[in-house]
Structures are given as structure tokens and as C-alpha cells.
XYZ file of C-alpha atoms in Angstrom:
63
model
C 98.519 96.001 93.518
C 98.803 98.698 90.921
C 96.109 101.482 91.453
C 94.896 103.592 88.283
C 94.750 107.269 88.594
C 91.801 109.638 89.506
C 90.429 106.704 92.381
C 89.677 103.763 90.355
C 89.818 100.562 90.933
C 92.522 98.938 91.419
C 93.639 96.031 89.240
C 93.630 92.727 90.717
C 96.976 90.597 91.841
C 97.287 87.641 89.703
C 99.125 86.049 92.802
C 96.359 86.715 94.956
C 93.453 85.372 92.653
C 95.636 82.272 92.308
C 95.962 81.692 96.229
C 91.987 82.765 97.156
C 91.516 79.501 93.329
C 93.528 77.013 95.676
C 92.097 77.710 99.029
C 88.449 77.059 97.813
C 89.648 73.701 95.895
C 90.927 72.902 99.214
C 88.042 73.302 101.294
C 87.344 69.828 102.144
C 90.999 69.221 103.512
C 92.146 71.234 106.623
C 95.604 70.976 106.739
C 96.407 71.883 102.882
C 93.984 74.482 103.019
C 95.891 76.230 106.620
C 98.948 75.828 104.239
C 97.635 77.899 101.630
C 96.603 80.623 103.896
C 99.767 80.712 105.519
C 101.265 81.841 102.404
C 98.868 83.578 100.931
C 98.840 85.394 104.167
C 102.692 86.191 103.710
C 102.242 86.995 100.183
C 99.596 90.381 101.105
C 102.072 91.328 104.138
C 105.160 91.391 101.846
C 103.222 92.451 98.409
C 100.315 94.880 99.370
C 101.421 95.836 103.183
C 102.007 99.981 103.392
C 105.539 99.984 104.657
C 105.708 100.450 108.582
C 108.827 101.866 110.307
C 111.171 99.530 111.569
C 111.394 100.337 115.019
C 108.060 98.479 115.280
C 107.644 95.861 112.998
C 108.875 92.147 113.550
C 110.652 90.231 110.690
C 109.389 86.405 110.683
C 113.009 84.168 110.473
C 112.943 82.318 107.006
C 112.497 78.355 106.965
């Protein structure tokens, strides 16, 4: 997420209003909508997480 100067607002993720679309059209079904969050959950840790040292943090192996 880009942030404008002088404290504003920040302009929203196109990514992440796509994800929050698809979860609510999946409300109804359980296992699509678990899907979804799963990678809209990966999308904010590797898109809007501040970077933590690496001594600490734990890389998830890729499928």
C-alpha cells in the first residue's frame, strides 16, 4: 500500500479489494471461502507486512 505524504490516507490495494469481492461472494460455501483467505492472508504478509529480521521470522515452503 502506497501512503501519501503529510498522514493521509493511504490508497487502497487493488489486490486486496479483489480478495475481501471474492470472500463475500463466497460466503455460503466454506471450503472456497477458507481458500480465499488463505491467500488473501499470504498476499498482506508478503505485500503490506513491515519487514521483520530474519533471525525470527519463519518462511512457509512453497506448494
Amino acid at each position: 500500500m502506497e501512503h501519501s505524504e503529510g498522514g493521509g490516507a493511504a490508497r487502497p490495494c487493488e489486490d486486496c479489494a479483489w480478495y475481501r469481492t471474492m470472500i463475500n461472494r463466497a460466503a455460503g460455501d466454506p471450503r472456497p471461502r477458507a481458500d480465499l483467505e488463505a491467500l488473501f492472508g499470504a498476499h498482506l504478509r508478503r505485500t503490506h507486512a513491515p519487514e521483520a529480521p530474519a533471525e525470527g521470522r519463519r518462511h512457509l515452503r512453497g506448494l
